[in-house]
Short mmCIF file of C-alpha atoms in Angstrom, two decimals:
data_model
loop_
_atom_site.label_atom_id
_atom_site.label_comp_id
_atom_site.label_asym_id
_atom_site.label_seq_id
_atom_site.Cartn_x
_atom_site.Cartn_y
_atom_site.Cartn_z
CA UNK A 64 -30.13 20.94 8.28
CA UNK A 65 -29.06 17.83 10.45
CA UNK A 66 -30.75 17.99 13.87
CA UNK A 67 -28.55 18.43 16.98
CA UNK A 68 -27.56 14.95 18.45
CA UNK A 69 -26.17 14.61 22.11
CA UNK A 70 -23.20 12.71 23.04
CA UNK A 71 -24.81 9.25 23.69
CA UNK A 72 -26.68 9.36 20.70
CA UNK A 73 -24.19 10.09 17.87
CA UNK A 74 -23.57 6.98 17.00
CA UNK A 75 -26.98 6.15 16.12
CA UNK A 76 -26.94 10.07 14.43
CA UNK A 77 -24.39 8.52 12.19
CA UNK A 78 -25.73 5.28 10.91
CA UNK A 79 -29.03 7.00 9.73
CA UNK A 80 -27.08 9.76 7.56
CA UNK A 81 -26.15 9.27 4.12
CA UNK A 82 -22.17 9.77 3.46
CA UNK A 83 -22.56 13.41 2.52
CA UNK A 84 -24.15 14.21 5.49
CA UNK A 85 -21.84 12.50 7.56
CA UNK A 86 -18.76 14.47 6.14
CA UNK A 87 -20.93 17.52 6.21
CA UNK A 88 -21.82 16.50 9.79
CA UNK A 89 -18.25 16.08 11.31
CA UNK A 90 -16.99 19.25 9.28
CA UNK A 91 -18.96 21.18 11.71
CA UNK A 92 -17.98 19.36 14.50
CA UNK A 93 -15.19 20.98 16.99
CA UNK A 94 -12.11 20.01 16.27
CA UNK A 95 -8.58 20.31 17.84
CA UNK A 96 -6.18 22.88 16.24
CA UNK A 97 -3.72 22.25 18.32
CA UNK A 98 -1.59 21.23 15.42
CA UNK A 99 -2.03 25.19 14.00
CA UNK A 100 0.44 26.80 16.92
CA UNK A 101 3.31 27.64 15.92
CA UNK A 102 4.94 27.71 19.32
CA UNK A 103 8.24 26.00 20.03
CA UNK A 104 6.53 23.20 22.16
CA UNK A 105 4.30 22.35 19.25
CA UNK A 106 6.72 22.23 16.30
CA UNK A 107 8.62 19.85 18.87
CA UNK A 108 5.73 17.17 19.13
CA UNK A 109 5.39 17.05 15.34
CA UNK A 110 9.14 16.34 15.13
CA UNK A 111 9.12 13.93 18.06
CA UNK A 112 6.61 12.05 16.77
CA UNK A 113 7.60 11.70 13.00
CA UNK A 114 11.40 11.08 13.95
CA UNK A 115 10.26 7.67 16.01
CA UNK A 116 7.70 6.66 13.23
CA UNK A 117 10.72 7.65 10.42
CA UNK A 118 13.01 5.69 12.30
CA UNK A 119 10.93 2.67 12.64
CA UNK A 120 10.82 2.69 9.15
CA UNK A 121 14.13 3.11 8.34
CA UNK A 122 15.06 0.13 10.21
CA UNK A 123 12.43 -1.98 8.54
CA UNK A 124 13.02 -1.46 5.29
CA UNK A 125 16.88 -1.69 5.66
CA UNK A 126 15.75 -5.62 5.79
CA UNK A 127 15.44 -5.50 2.58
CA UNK A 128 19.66 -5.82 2.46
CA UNK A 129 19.35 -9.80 3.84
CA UNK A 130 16.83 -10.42 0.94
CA UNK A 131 18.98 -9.05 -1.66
CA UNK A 132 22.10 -10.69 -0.17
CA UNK A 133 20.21 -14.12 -0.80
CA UNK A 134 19.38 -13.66 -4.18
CA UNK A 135 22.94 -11.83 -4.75
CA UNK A 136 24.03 -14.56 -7.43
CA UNK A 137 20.61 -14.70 -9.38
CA UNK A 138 20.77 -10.69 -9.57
CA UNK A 139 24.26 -10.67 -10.65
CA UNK A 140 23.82 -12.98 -13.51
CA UNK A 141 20.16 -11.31 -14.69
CA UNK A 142 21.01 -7.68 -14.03
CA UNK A 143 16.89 -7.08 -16.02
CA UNK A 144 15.72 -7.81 -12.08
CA UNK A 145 17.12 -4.78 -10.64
CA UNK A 146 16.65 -2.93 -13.44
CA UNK A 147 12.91 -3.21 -12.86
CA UNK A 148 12.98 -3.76 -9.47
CA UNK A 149 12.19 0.13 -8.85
CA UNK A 150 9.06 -0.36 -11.05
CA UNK A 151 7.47 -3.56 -9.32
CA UNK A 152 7.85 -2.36 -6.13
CA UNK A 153 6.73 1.51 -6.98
CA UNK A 154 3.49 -0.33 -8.42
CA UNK A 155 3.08 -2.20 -5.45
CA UNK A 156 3.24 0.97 -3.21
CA UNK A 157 1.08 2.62 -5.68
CA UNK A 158 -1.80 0.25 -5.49
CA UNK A 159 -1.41 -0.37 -1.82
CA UNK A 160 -2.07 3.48 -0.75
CA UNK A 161 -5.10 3.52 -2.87
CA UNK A 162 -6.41 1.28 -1.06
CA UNK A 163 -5.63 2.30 2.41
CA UNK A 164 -6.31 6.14 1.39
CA UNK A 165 -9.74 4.67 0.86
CA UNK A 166 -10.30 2.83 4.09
CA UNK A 167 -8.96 5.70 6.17
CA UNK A 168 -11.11 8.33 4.94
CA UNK A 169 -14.25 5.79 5.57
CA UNK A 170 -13.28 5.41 8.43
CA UNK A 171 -12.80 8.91 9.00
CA UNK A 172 -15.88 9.62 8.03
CA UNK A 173 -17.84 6.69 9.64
CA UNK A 174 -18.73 5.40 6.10
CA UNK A 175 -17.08 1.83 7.51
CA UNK A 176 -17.25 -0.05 10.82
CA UNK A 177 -14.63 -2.45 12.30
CA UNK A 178 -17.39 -4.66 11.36
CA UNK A 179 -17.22 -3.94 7.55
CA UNK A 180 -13.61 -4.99 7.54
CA UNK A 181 -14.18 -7.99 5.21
CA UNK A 182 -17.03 -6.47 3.00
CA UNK A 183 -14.34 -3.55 1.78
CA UNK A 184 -11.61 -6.44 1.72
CA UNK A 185 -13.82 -8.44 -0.83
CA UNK A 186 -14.47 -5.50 -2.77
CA UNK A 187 -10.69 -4.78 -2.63
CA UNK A 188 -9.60 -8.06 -3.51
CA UNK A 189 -11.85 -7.89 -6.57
CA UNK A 190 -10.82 -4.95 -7.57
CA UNK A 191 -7.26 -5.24 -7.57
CA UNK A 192 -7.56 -8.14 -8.70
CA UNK A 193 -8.97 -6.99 -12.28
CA UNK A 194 -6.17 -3.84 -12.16
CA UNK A 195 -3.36 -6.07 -11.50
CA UNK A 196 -3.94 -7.94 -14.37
CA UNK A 197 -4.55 -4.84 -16.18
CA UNK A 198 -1.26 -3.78 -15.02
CA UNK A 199 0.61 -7.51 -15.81
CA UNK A 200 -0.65 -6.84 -19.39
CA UNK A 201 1.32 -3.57 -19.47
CA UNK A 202 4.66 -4.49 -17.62
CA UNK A 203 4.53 -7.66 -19.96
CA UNK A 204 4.44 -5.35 -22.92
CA UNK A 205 6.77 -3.32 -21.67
CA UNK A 206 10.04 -5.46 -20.61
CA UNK A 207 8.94 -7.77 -23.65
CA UNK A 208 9.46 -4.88 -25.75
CA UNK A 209 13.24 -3.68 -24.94
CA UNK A 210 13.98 -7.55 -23.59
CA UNK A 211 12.20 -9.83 -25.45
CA UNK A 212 15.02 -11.95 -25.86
CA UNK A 213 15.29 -13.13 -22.04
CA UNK A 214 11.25 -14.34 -22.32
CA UNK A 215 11.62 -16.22 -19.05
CA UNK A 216 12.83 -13.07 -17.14
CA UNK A 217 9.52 -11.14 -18.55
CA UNK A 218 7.20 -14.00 -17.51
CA UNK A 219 9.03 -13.69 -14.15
CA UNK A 220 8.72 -10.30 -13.80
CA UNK A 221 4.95 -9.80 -14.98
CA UNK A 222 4.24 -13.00 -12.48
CA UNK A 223 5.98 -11.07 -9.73
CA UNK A 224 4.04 -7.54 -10.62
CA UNK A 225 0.83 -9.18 -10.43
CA UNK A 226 1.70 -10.70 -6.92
CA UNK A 227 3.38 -7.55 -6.25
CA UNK A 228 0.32 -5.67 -6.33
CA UNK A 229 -2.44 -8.45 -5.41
CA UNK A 230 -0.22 -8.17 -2.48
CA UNK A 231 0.06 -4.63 -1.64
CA UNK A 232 -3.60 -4.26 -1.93
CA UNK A 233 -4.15 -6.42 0.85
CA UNK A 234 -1.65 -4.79 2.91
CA UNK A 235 -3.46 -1.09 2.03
CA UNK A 236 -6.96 -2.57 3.15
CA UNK A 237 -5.94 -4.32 6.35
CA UNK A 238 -3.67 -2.08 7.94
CA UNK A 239 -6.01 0.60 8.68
CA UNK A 240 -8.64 -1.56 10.19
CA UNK A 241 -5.65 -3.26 12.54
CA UNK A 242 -4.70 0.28 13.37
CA UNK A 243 -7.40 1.63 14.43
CA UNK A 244 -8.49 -1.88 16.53
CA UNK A 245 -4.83 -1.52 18.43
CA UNK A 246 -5.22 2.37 18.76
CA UNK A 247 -2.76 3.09 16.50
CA UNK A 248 -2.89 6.65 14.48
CA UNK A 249 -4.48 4.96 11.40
CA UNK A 250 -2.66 7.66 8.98
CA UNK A 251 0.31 5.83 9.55
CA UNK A 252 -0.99 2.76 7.32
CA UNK A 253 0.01 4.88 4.42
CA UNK A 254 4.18 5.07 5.19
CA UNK A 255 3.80 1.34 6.40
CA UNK A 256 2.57 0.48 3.01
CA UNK A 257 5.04 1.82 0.86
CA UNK A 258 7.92 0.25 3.56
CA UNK A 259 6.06 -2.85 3.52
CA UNK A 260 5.84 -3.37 0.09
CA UNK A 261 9.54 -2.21 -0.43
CA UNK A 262 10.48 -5.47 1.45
CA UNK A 263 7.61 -8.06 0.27
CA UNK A 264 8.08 -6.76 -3.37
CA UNK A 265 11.99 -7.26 -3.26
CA UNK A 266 11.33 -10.89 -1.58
CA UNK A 267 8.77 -11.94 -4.66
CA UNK A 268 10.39 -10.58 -7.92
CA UNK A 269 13.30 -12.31 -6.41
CA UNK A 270 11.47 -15.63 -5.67
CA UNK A 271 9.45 -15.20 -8.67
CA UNK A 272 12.62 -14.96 -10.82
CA UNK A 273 14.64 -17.46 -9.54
CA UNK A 274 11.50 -20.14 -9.89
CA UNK A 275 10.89 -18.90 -13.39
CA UNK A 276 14.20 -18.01 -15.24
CA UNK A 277 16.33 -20.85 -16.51
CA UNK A 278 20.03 -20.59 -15.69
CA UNK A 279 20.68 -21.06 -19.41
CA UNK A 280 18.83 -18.21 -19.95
CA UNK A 281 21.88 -15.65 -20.59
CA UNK A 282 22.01 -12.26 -18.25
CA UNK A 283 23.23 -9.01 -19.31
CA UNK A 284 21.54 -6.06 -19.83
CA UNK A 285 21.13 -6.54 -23.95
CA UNK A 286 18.14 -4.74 -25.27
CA UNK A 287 16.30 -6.57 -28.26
CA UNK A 288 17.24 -4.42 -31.89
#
């Protein structure tokens, strides 16, 4: 049984609890269920709110038309890029919530501080770091597979998965801690990710690929036989 704490010293409460007992803790702790009317006013609220942060979004990731537009010849003449396109930049989104799923329920549940903003992005970094190259491994083996022939386009697109999701992981572990130091709803890190990473990961396989593949290097869509 935790002990009752008062107001001024919760904080205090907290830091001597192990994480079970903090989520067992705030579990019992009076929340707002506001959200659980079903009145007119408060299905309203929920739509407000989502429409402006769905908008927002929108917006953003319609950027990702200017990128695309600048790398129009390169994608036209090596149609492999947008054929995996879908795939770097779902990976990207992939590994990115992970990561911010994790810092927003520690910070949730009190398990991190503002202060322990660069201990979880070291641990992070490290991580993703080992599961993106996991991951390049895989993608490797699987353009090389159907498109071994155009080798430079699967070195450029393993290249840009790796940065892709080295990336994305840095975006899922920062965003959190920003929102919550600006007062910003920190479950909104997760949306921003995936839009984020829809514009970043377009910009890099595209970089990436015009860097890497030759133009000798002949397009087409030909699958190796």
């Amino acid at each position: 049984m935790i002990p009752f704490a008062s107001v001024e010293n919760k904080t205090e409460h907290f830091e001597a609890m192990e994480e079970e007992q903090v989520v067992q803790y705030l579990a019992r702790e009076e929340i707002p269920r506001g959200y659980l009317h079903l009145g007119i006013r408060g299905i309203l609220d929920v739509v407000c709110q989502r429409t402006i942060v769905l908008i927002a979004l929108l917006l953003i990731q319609s950027l990702s038309q200017f990128i695309l537009e600048l790398y129009e010849v390169l994608i036209s003449h090596h149609v492999i890029i947008p054929m995996f396109l879908t795939m770097l930049v779902g990976a990207g989104g992939n590994a990115g919530n992970q990561s911010a799923v994790r810092c927003i329920t520690g910070l949730t549940t009190r398990e991190f501080r503002r202060r322990d903003f660069f201990l979880v992005l070291q641990k992070e970094v490290a991580c993703g770091f080992i599961i993106s190259s996991l991951l390049t491994l895989v993608g490797f083996a699987r353009v090389y597979y159907f498109y071994g022939a155009q080798f430079y386009s699967t070195i450029a697109i393993s290249l840009s998965l790796f940065f892709v999701m080295i990336t994305s992981v840095l975006f899922g572990t920062t965003l959190p801690f920003l929102f919550q130091a600006v007062g910003i709803n920190k479950e909104h890190a997760a949306p921003c990710i995936q839009v984020l990473m829809d514009i970043t990961g377009v910009f890099i396989t595209c970089f990436f690929c015009s860097l890497v593949i030759p133009p000798t290097e002949g397009g087409g869509n030909s699958v190796r036989t």
